[in-house]
Amino acid sequence: MAYPFQLGLQDASSPIMEELMNFHDHTLMIVFLISTLVLYIISAMLTTKLTHTSTMDAQEVETIWTILPAIILVLIALPSLRILYMMDEINNPSLTVKTMGHQWYWSYEYTDYEDLTFDSYMIPTTDLPSGGLRLLEVDNRVVLPMELPIRMLISSEDVLHSWAMPSLGIKTDAIPGRLNQATLTSTRPGLFYGQCSEICGSNHSFMPIVLEVVPLKHFENWSLSMV
C-alpha cells in the first residue's frame, strides 16, 4: 500500500503491474531526454549571438524534426499496445469472482461455489481495531489464492463505480447494466488496499477494497469455512 509522502508508484504485486512500471520508466526516460534537449536549445539561443543562416531554411532540418517525433511516438506506442493486449487476455482462469458496486459498499460472489457471497463495508473509525487503517479497513475481506489467474467480473447496481487496486495494476469501471471483466494474478501473499475511483455520491470516499491473498491451501480452508 501507499505510504505518507510517496511520490512513485506502489510496489508491484502482479506481472501486469511490473510491466506498467517498466513502461512508466521507459516513457519517463524519453520525456527526460526530450526536456533536456529542449532546455539546452533554449539556453543556447539565449546565450549566444551566433546565427547559422544556412540552416534556417534547410530541408534536412525540417526532415529531421518531422521524422524524429514520429519515431519517438512509435517507441512509446508499441510497448503501450503490448501491455493493453496483455491486460485483456484471460486464459483459463482458476477462479471467478463477481463484484457489484453499491452506494456505498461492495458485494462479492464466488461463482465457482454454490453459496459464497458477502457484502464488504468500511469499518467506521470508532470501531477500528488496534493498528487498523482509517478509511481502508473493511468488515469482510476478499480472500484470493496467490499465483493463480483470477477473473473479476465487475458491475454496478445503481451508479458508476470503479474497482481499483493500484498494486495489482487494475482499475475497471463498474457500470449499471454492463459486465466488465479483468484478470489478476498476485505473485506474493499479503493485504492489498484499494478504493472506488469513480465519484459516485456523497460517500464515495468510504468504499475501500481489501484483498487478502493467501496460499492455495489456506484459501481452500477459508472457502470451506464460509460455505
Tab-separated table of N, CA and C in Angstrom, residues 41-187:
chain	number	residue	atom	x	y	z
A	41	ILE	N	18.652	23.688	-26.080
A	41	ILE	CA	18.476	24.546	-27.259
A	41	ILE	C	18.034	25.946	-26.847
A	42	ILE	N	17.095	26.027	-25.909
A	42	ILE	CA	16.639	27.344	-25.447
A	42	ILE	C	17.783	28.110	-24.797
A	43	SER	N	18.575	27.423	-23.969
A	43	SER	CA	19.709	28.087	-23.307
A	43	SER	C	20.738	28.569	-24.326
A	44	ALA	N	20.983	27.720	-25.338
A	44	ALA	CA	21.958	28.121	-26.361
A	44	ALA	C	21.472	29.326	-27.148
A	45	MET	N	20.190	29.383	-27.460
A	45	MET	CA	19.646	30.511	-28.213
A	45	MET	C	19.692	31.804	-27.404
A	46	LEU	N	19.544	31.706	-26.088
A	46	LEU	CA	19.530	32.906	-25.254
A	46	LEU	C	20.919	33.401	-24.894
A	47	THR	N	21.919	32.518	-24.977
A	47	THR	CA	23.255	32.900	-24.507
A	47	THR	C	24.261	33.148	-25.622
A	48	THR	N	23.926	32.809	-26.865
A	48	THR	CA	24.870	33.041	-27.960
A	48	THR	C	24.261	34.005	-28.978
A	49	LYS	N	25.124	34.786	-29.594
A	49	LYS	CA	24.684	35.746	-30.614
A	49	LYS	C	24.920	35.213	-32.021
A	50	LEU	N	25.534	34.049	-32.112
A	50	LEU	CA	25.823	33.493	-33.429
A	50	LEU	C	24.563	32.898	-34.045
A	51	THR	N	24.358	33.139	-35.349
A	51	THR	CA	23.208	32.601	-36.070
A	51	THR	C	23.686	31.927	-37.346
A	52	HIS	N	23.297	30.683	-37.529
A	52	HIS	CA	23.672	29.945	-38.728
A	52	HIS	C	22.585	30.172	-39.787
A	53	THR	N	22.806	31.130	-40.641
A	53	THR	CA	21.786	31.463	-41.638
A	53	THR	C	21.562	30.337	-42.637
A	54	SER	N	22.574	29.509	-42.846
A	54	SER	CA	22.434	28.442	-43.837
A	54	SER	C	21.486	27.334	-43.374
A	55	THR	N	21.214	27.247	-42.068
A	55	THR	CA	20.329	26.188	-41.562
A	55	THR	C	18.906	26.674	-41.315
A	56	MET	N	18.643	27.952	-41.505
A	56	MET	CA	17.316	28.469	-41.206
A	56	MET	C	16.271	27.922	-42.184
A	57	ASP	N	16.657	27.645	-43.427
A	57	ASP	CA	15.732	27.133	-44.436
A	57	ASP	C	16.169	25.766	-44.950
A	58	ALA	N	16.934	25.043	-44.152
A	58	ALA	CA	17.489	23.778	-44.615
A	58	ALA	C	16.410	22.706	-44.654
A	59	GLN	N	16.327	22.016	-45.765
A	59	GLN	CA	15.362	20.924	-45.907
A	59	GLN	C	15.700	19.763	-44.983
A	60	GLU	N	16.999	19.561	-44.730
A	60	GLU	CA	17.411	18.450	-43.874
A	60	GLU	C	16.896	18.623	-42.446
A	61	VAL	N	16.950	19.849	-41.935
A	61	VAL	CA	16.493	20.102	-40.571
A	61	VAL	C	14.992	19.835	-40.451
A	62	GLU	N	14.228	20.291	-41.442
A	62	GLU	CA	12.781	20.063	-41.405
A	62	GLU	C	12.469	18.564	-41.478
A	63	THR	N	13.246	17.829	-42.243
A	63	THR	CA	13.038	16.377	-42.328
A	63	THR	C	13.305	15.712	-40.984
A	64	ILE	N	14.372	16.138	-40.319
A	64	ILE	CA	14.735	15.534	-39.034
A	64	ILE	C	13.665	15.813	-37.982
A	65	TRP	N	13.229	17.093	-37.891
A	65	TRP	CA	12.270	17.372	-36.813
A	65	TRP	C	10.851	16.900	-37.159
A	66	THR	N	10.659	16.328	-38.338
A	66	THR	CA	9.393	15.660	-38.656
A	66	THR	C	9.472	14.162	-38.367
A	67	ILE	N	10.588	13.540	-38.766
A	67	ILE	CA	10.727	12.087	-38.611
A	67	ILE	C	11.035	11.697	-37.170
A	68	LEU	N	11.864	12.483	-36.487
A	68	LEU	CA	12.270	12.126	-35.134
A	68	LEU	C	11.089	12.013	-34.159
A	69	PRO	N	10.159	12.987	-34.132
A	69	PRO	CA	8.999	12.808	-33.244
A	69	PRO	C	8.154	11.582	-33.597
A	70	ALA	N	8.058	11.260	-34.893
A	70	ALA	CA	7.294	10.072	-35.290
A	70	ALA	C	7.946	8.802	-34.738
A	71	ILE	N	9.266	8.744	-34.796
A	71	ILE	CA	9.974	7.579	-34.247
A	71	ILE	C	9.770	7.476	-32.741
A	72	ILE	N	9.813	8.620	-32.065
A	72	ILE	CA	9.616	8.613	-30.607
A	72	ILE	C	8.213	8.126	-30.256
A	73	LEU	N	7.197	8.563	-31.017
A	73	LEU	CA	5.826	8.112	-30.761
A	73	LEU	C	5.687	6.613	-30.968
A	74	VAL	N	6.366	6.070	-31.965
A	74	VAL	CA	6.326	4.625	-32.193
A	74	VAL	C	6.971	3.889	-31.021
A	75	LEU	N	8.085	4.410	-30.508
A	75	LEU	CA	8.760	3.784	-29.369
A	75	LEU	C	7.895	3.794	-28.118
A	76	ILE	N	6.971	4.745	-28.027
A	76	ILE	CA	6.054	4.782	-26.886
A	76	ILE	C	4.826	3.923	-27.146
A	77	ALA	N	4.328	3.935	-28.392
A	77	ALA	CA	3.066	3.255	-28.699
A	77	ALA	C	3.196	1.738	-28.683
A	78	LEU	N	4.279	1.191	-29.194
A	78	LEU	CA	4.407	-0.266	-29.293
A	78	LEU	C	4.371	-0.961	-27.925
A	79	PRO	N	5.169	-0.532	-26.941
A	79	PRO	CA	5.049	-1.166	-25.623
A	79	PRO	C	3.685	-0.942	-24.978
A	80	SER	N	3.080	0.226	-25.243
A	80	SER	CA	1.758	0.507	-24.672
A	80	SER	C	0.713	-0.458	-25.219
A	81	LEU	N	0.710	-0.683	-26.517
A	81	LEU	CA	-0.247	-1.614	-27.120
A	81	LEU	C	-0.019	-3.035	-26.616
A	82	ARG	N	1.234	-3.405	-26.444
A	82	ARG	CA	1.545	-4.743	-25.927
A	82	ARG	C	0.938	-4.960	-24.548
A	83	ILE	N	1.066	-3.959	-23.676
A	83	ILE	CA	0.517	-4.091	-22.323
A	83	ILE	C	-1.010	-4.100	-22.358
A	84	LEU	N	-1.612	-3.294	-23.240
A	84	LEU	CA	-3.069	-3.281	-23.352
A	84	LEU	C	-3.611	-4.657	-23.725
A	85	TYR	N	-2.958	-5.319	-24.678
A	85	TYR	CA	-3.406	-6.661	-25.067
A	85	TYR	C	-3.165	-7.667	-23.938
A	86	MET	N	-2.080	-7.510	-23.200
A	86	MET	CA	-1.819	-8.402	-22.070
A	86	MET	C	-2.886	-8.257	-20.990
A	87	MET	N	-3.348	-7.039	-20.766
A	87	MET	CA	-4.353	-6.798	-19.736
A	87	MET	C	-5.716	-7.372	-20.117
A	88	ASP	N	-5.976	-7.495	-21.424
A	88	ASP	CA	-7.262	-8.019	-21.888
A	88	ASP	C	-7.293	-9.537	-21.986
A	89	GLU	N	-6.134	-10.180	-21.934
A	89	GLU	CA	-6.083	-11.627	-22.089
A	89	GLU	C	-6.528	-12.333	-20.808
A	90	ILE	N	-7.433	-13.285	-20.958
A	90	ILE	CA	-7.870	-14.116	-19.834
A	90	ILE	C	-7.845	-15.565	-20.318
A	91	ASN	N	-6.848	-16.319	-19.867
A	91	ASN	CA	-6.668	-17.692	-20.318
A	91	ASN	C	-6.946	-18.661	-19.170
A	92	ASN	N	-8.042	-19.377	-19.280
A	92	ASN	CA	-8.386	-20.430	-18.315
A	92	ASN	C	-8.252	-19.969	-16.856
A	93	PRO	N	-9.085	-19.039	-16.423
A	93	PRO	CA	-8.990	-18.581	-15.024
A	93	PRO	C	-9.312	-19.709	-14.047
A	94	SER	N	-8.576	-19.740	-12.946
A	94	SER	CA	-8.790	-20.765	-11.926
A	94	SER	C	-9.943	-20.411	-10.998
A	95	LEU	N	-10.324	-19.152	-10.975
A	95	LEU	CA	-11.376	-18.695	-10.067
A	95	LEU	C	-12.040	-17.471	-10.665
A	96	THR	N	-13.353	-17.354	-10.480
A	96	THR	CA	-14.107	-16.191	-10.951
A	96	THR	C	-14.825	-15.556	-9.770
A	97	VAL	N	-14.654	-14.261	-9.615
A	97	VAL	CA	-15.303	-13.511	-8.536
A	97	VAL	C	-16.098	-12.371	-9.172
A	98	LYS	N	-17.388	-12.305	-8.867
A	98	LYS	CA	-18.231	-11.220	-9.373
A	98	LYS	C	-18.338	-10.127	-8.318
A	99	THR	N	-18.073	-8.900	-8.744
A	99	THR	CA	-18.080	-7.748	-7.848
A	99	THR	C	-19.182	-6.785	-8.272
A	100	MET	N	-20.025	-6.423	-7.332
A	100	MET	CA	-21.100	-5.471	-7.607
A	100	MET	C	-20.906	-4.235	-6.738
A	101	GLY	N	-20.947	-3.068	-7.372
A	101	GLY	CA	-20.833	-1.822	-6.635
A	101	GLY	C	-22.196	-1.301	-6.206
A	102	HIS	N	-22.270	-0.779	-4.994
A	102	HIS	CA	-23.496	-0.195	-4.452
A	102	HIS	C	-23.136	1.157	-3.833
A	103	GLN	N	-24.165	1.923	-3.534
A	103	GLN	CA	-23.955	3.139	-2.742
A	103	GLN	C	-24.159	2.788	-1.259
A	104	TRP	N	-23.096	2.654	-0.453
A	104	TRP	CA	-21.701	2.800	-0.822
A	104	TRP	C	-20.954	1.641	-0.196
A	105	TYR	N	-21.004	0.505	-0.839
A	105	TYR	CA	-20.295	-0.699	-0.398
A	105	TYR	C	-20.143	-1.625	-1.595
A	106	TRP	N	-19.363	-2.676	-1.410
A	106	TRP	CA	-19.153	-3.672	-2.458
A	106	TRP	C	-19.747	-5.008	-2.018
A	107	SER	N	-20.258	-5.756	-2.964
A	107	SER	CA	-20.698	-7.123	-2.683
A	107	SER	C	-19.947	-8.063	-3.619
A	108	TYR	N	-19.624	-9.250	-3.112
A	108	TYR	CA	-18.804	-10.206	-3.847
A	108	TYR	C	-19.489	-11.563	-3.896
A	109	GLU	N	-19.329	-12.220	-5.039
A	109	GLU	CA	-19.882	-13.563	-5.218
A	109	GLU	C	-18.837	-14.438	-5.891
A	110	TYR	N	-18.486	-15.537	-5.230
A	110	TYR	CA	-17.568	-16.513	-5.807
A	110	TYR	C	-18.398	-17.477	-6.640
A	111	THR	N	-18.403	-17.272	-7.949
A	111	THR	CA	-19.337	-18.003	-8.815
A	111	THR	C	-18.999	-19.483	-8.953
A	112	ASP	N	-17.796	-19.889	-8.586
A	112	ASP	CA	-17.442	-21.306	-8.661
A	112	ASP	C	-17.951	-22.089	-7.460
A	113	TYR	N	-18.507	-21.389	-6.472
A	113	TYR	CA	-19.048	-22.044	-5.285
A	113	TYR	C	-20.560	-21.828	-5.265
A	114	GLU	N	-21.247	-22.719	-4.594
A	114	GLU	CA	-22.709	-22.703	-4.661
A	114	GLU	C	-23.315	-21.504	-3.942
A	115	ASP	N	-22.831	-21.194	-2.762
A	115	ASP	CA	-23.433	-20.107	-1.986
A	115	ASP	C	-22.353	-19.394	-1.180
A	116	LEU	N	-21.495	-18.692	-1.883
A	116	LEU	CA	-20.419	-17.960	-1.229
A	116	LEU	C	-20.499	-16.509	-1.674
A	117	THR	N	-21.290	-15.728	-0.967
A	117	THR	CA	-21.477	-14.305	-1.246
A	117	THR	C	-21.413	-13.530	0.063
A	118	PHE	N	-20.990	-12.280	-0.027
A	118	PHE	CA	-20.976	-11.426	1.162
A	118	PHE	C	-20.855	-9.975	0.723
A	119	ASP	N	-21.211	-9.077	1.620
A	119	ASP	CA	-21.051	-7.641	1.423
A	119	ASP	C	-19.816	-7.169	2.175
A	120	SER	N	-19.199	-6.129	1.662
A	120	SER	CA	-17.982	-5.592	2.262
A	120	SER	C	-18.178	-4.101	2.537
A	121	TYR	N	-18.293	-3.762	3.823
A	121	TYR	CA	-18.493	-2.378	4.265
A	121	TYR	C	-17.217	-1.856	4.921
A	122	MET	N	-17.012	-0.554	4.806
A	122	MET	CA	-15.905	0.065	5.510
A	122	MET	C	-16.157	0.043	7.011
A	123	ILE	N	-15.104	-0.216	7.787
A	123	ILE	CA	-15.213	-0.177	9.251
A	123	ILE	C	-15.130	1.272	9.706
A	124	PRO	N	-16.120	1.775	10.443
A	124	PRO	CA	-16.058	3.172	10.916
A	124	PRO	C	-14.839	3.401	11.799
A	125	THR	N	-14.400	4.649	11.844
A	125	THR	CA	-13.209	4.991	12.618
A	125	THR	C	-13.366	4.623	14.086
A	126	THR	N	-14.568	4.759	14.615
A	126	THR	CA	-14.795	4.458	16.029
A	126	THR	C	-14.690	2.969	16.340
A	127	ASP	N	-14.830	2.125	15.320
A	127	ASP	CA	-14.788	0.668	15.535
A	127	ASP	C	-13.503	0.029	15.041
A	128	LEU	N	-12.527	0.844	14.646
A	128	LEU	CA	-11.293	0.279	14.102
A	128	LEU	C	-10.534	-0.506	15.161
A	129	PRO	N	-10.019	-1.688	14.821
A	129	PRO	CA	-9.160	-2.418	15.765
A	129	PRO	C	-7.807	-1.736	15.883
A	130	SER	N	-7.030	-2.148	16.846
A	130	SER	CA	-5.708	-1.569	17.047
A	130	SER	C	-4.834	-1.831	15.820
A	131	GLY	N	-4.246	-0.777	15.296
A	131	GLY	CA	-3.405	-0.902	14.108
A	131	GLY	C	-4.164	-0.850	12.803
A	132	GLY	N	-5.485	-0.709	12.853
A	132	GLY	CA	-6.292	-0.647	11.638
A	132	GLY	C	-6.075	0.649	10.884
A	133	LEU	N	-6.258	0.600	9.589
A	133	LEU	CA	-6.039	1.767	8.730
A	133	LEU	C	-7.360	2.495	8.507
A	134	ARG	N	-7.381	3.766	8.846
A	134	ARG	CA	-8.591	4.579	8.724
A	134	ARG	C	-9.012	4.709	7.263
A	135	LEU	N	-10.308	4.526	7.012
A	135	LEU	CA	-10.930	4.632	5.694
A	135	LEU	C	-10.488	3.536	4.719
A	136	LEU	N	-9.747	2.525	5.196
A	136	LEU	CA	-9.286	1.460	4.314
A	136	LEU	C	-9.698	0.069	4.776
A	137	GLU	N	-9.973	-0.110	6.050
A	137	GLU	CA	-10.322	-1.435	6.557
A	137	GLU	C	-11.792	-1.742	6.279
A	138	VAL	N	-12.087	-3.021	6.027
A	138	VAL	CA	-13.458	-3.470	5.767
A	138	VAL	C	-13.796	-4.626	6.701
A	139	ASP	N	-15.100	-4.871	6.832
A	139	ASP	CA	-15.515	-5.954	7.728
A	139	ASP	C	-15.340	-7.336	7.100
A	140	ASN	N	-15.429	-7.431	5.772
A	140	ASN	CA	-15.231	-8.704	5.074
A	140	ASN	C	-14.233	-8.511	3.943
A	141	ARG	N	-13.079	-9.135	4.077
A	141	ARG	CA	-12.053	-9.027	3.052
A	141	ARG	C	-12.291	-10.040	1.942
A	142	VAL	N	-11.812	-9.705	0.751
A	142	VAL	CA	-11.857	-10.636	-0.380
A	142	VAL	C	-10.613	-11.518	-0.298
A	143	VAL	N	-10.808	-12.789	-0.058
A	143	VAL	CA	-9.699	-13.736	0.067
A	143	VAL	C	-9.494	-14.419	-1.276
A	144	LEU	N	-8.248	-14.371	-1.777
A	144	LEU	CA	-7.915	-14.944	-3.085
A	144	LEU	C	-6.643	-15.767	-2.975
A	145	PRO	N	-6.520	-16.800	-3.810
A	145	PRO	CA	-5.270	-17.583	-3.812
A	145	PRO	C	-4.189	-16.871	-4.617
A	146	MET	N	-2.955	-17.056	-4.225
A	146	MET	CA	-1.835	-16.432	-4.923
A	146	MET	C	-1.366	-17.317	-6.072
A	147	GLU	N	-0.706	-16.668	-7.025
A	147	GLU	CA	-0.069	-17.329	-8.176
A	147	GLU	C	-1.049	-18.113	-9.035
A	148	LEU	N	-2.311	-17.687	-9.060
A	148	LEU	CA	-3.317	-18.300	-9.921
A	148	LEU	C	-4.048	-17.205	-10.686
A	149	PRO	N	-4.377	-17.439	-11.961
A	149	PRO	CA	-5.148	-16.429	-12.713
A	149	PRO	C	-6.584	-16.352	-12.209
A	150	ILE	N	-7.031	-15.153	-11.880
A	150	ILE	CA	-8.360	-14.935	-11.314
A	150	ILE	C	-9.093	-13.930	-12.187
A	151	ARG	N	-10.323	-14.251	-12.525
A	151	ARG	CA	-11.151	-13.363	-13.338
A	151	ARG	C	-12.105	-12.603	-12.432
A	152	MET	N	-12.102	-11.279	-12.574
A	152	MET	CA	-13.017	-10.424	-11.829
A	152	MET	C	-14.094	-9.917	-12.783
A	153	LEU	N	-15.356	-10.197	-12.456
A	153	LEU	CA	-16.498	-9.665	-13.201
A	153	LEU	C	-17.053	-8.494	-12.411
A	154	ILE	N	-17.082	-7.325	-13.010
A	154	ILE	CA	-17.356	-6.094	-12.266
A	154	ILE	C	-18.537	-5.376	-12.879
A	155	SER	N	-19.504	-5.028	-12.032
A	155	SER	CA	-20.677	-4.288	-12.476
A	155	SER	C	-21.195	-3.450	-11.306
A	156	SER	N	-22.334	-2.808	-11.532
A	156	SER	CA	-22.907	-1.937	-10.508
A	156	SER	C	-24.420	-2.079	-10.508
A	157	GLU	N	-25.033	-1.791	-9.376
A	157	GLU	CA	-26.490	-1.872	-9.257
A	157	GLU	C	-27.159	-0.512	-9.195
A	158	ASP	N	-26.365	0.577	-9.137
A	158	ASP	CA	-27.002	1.891	-9.025
A	158	ASP	C	-26.325	2.935	-9.908
A	159	VAL	N	-25.133	3.389	-9.521
A	159	VAL	CA	-24.449	4.441	-10.277
A	159	VAL	C	-23.073	3.919	-10.701
A	160	LEU	N	-22.321	4.777	-11.387
A	160	LEU	CA	-20.981	4.388	-11.817
A	160	LEU	C	-20.044	4.269	-10.624
A	161	HIS	N	-19.307	3.165	-10.569
A	161	HIS	CA	-18.224	2.979	-9.606
A	161	HIS	C	-16.979	2.568	-10.390
A	162	SER	N	-15.879	2.394	-9.677
A	162	SER	CA	-14.651	1.921	-10.318
A	162	SER	C	-13.864	1.091	-9.314
A	163	TRP	N	-13.634	-0.169	-9.669
A	163	TRP	CA	-12.927	-1.104	-8.780
A	163	TRP	C	-11.435	-1.014	-9.086
A	164	ALA	N	-10.670	-0.433	-8.170
A	164	ALA	CA	-9.260	-0.134	-8.425
A	164	ALA	C	-8.383	-0.758	-7.355
A	165	MET	N	-7.303	-1.402	-7.809
A	165	MET	CA	-6.315	-1.989	-6.918
A	165	MET	C	-4.929	-1.632	-7.479
A	166	PRO	N	-4.329	-0.520	-7.003
A	166	PRO	CA	-3.108	0.009	-7.640
A	166	PRO	C	-1.940	-0.970	-7.661
A	167	SER	N	-1.697	-1.694	-6.569
A	167	SER	CA	-0.524	-2.568	-6.520
A	167	SER	C	-0.644	-3.764	-7.453
A	168	LEU	N	-1.859	-4.061	-7.937
A	168	LEU	CA	-2.058	-5.145	-8.886
A	168	LEU	C	-2.282	-4.636	-10.313
A	169	GLY	N	-2.280	-3.329	-10.492
A	169	GLY	CA	-2.427	-2.758	-11.830
A	169	GLY	C	-3.823	-2.909	-12.405
A	170	ILE	N	-4.855	-2.810	-11.555
A	170	ILE	CA	-6.234	-2.999	-12.012
A	170	ILE	C	-7.052	-1.754	-11.696
A	171	LYS	N	-7.813	-1.306	-12.664
A	171	LYS	CA	-8.791	-0.237	-12.473
A	171	LYS	C	-9.868	-0.438	-13.528
A	172	THR	N	-11.018	-0.948	-13.119
A	172	THR	CA	-12.089	-1.283	-14.058
A	172	THR	C	-13.381	-0.615	-13.601
A	173	ASP	N	-14.073	0.042	-14.534
A	173	ASP	CA	-15.326	0.722	-14.210
A	173	ASP	C	-16.433	-0.283	-13.940
A	174	ALA	N	-17.254	0.032	-12.927
A	174	ALA	CA	-18.457	-0.740	-12.624
A	174	ALA	C	-19.651	0.049	-13.152
A	175	ILE	N	-20.260	-0.436	-14.229
A	175	ILE	CA	-21.305	0.295	-14.944
A	175	ILE	C	-22.621	-0.460	-14.818
A	176	PRO	N	-23.708	0.198	-14.410
A	176	PRO	CA	-25.009	-0.492	-14.319
A	176	PRO	C	-25.431	-1.067	-15.671
A	177	GLY	N	-25.864	-2.327	-15.657
A	177	GLY	CA	-26.319	-2.966	-16.884
A	177	GLY	C	-25.218	-3.494	-17.774
A	178	ARG	N	-23.972	-3.377	-17.344
A	178	ARG	CA	-22.855	-3.859	-18.158
A	178	ARG	C	-21.891	-4.644	-17.276
A	179	LEU	N	-21.383	-5.752	-17.802
A	179	LEU	CA	-20.471	-6.608	-17.055
A	179	LEU	C	-19.073	-6.485	-17.652
A	180	ASN	N	-18.176	-5.831	-16.916
A	180	ASN	CA	-16.783	-5.725	-17.346
A	180	ASN	C	-15.960	-6.811	-16.663
A	181	GLN	N	-14.881	-7.199	-17.301
A	181	GLN	CA	-14.041	-8.224	-16.706
A	181	GLN	C	-12.587	-7.801	-16.705
A	182	ALA	N	-11.870	-8.279	-15.702
A	182	ALA	CA	-10.440	-8.006	-15.572
A	182	ALA	C	-9.791	-9.260	-15.010
A	183	THR	N	-8.502	-9.376	-15.206
A	183	THR	CA	-7.774	-10.525	-14.689
A	183	THR	C	-6.667	-10.059	-13.758
A	184	LEU	N	-6.407	-10.836	-12.734
A	184	LEU	CA	-5.333	-10.513	-11.804
A	184	LEU	C	-4.632	-11.792	-11.375
A	185	THR	N	-3.346	-11.658	-11.122
A	185	THR	CA	-2.524	-12.752	-10.603
A	185	THR	C	-1.521	-12.152	-9.647
A	186	SER	N	-1.630	-12.479	-8.385
A	186	SER	CA	-0.710	-11.935	-7.392
A	186	SER	C	0.485	-12.871	-7.243
A	187	THR	N	1.669	-12.299	-7.260
A	187	THR	CA	2.889	-13.098	-7.164
A	187	THR	C	3.340	-13.316	-5.729
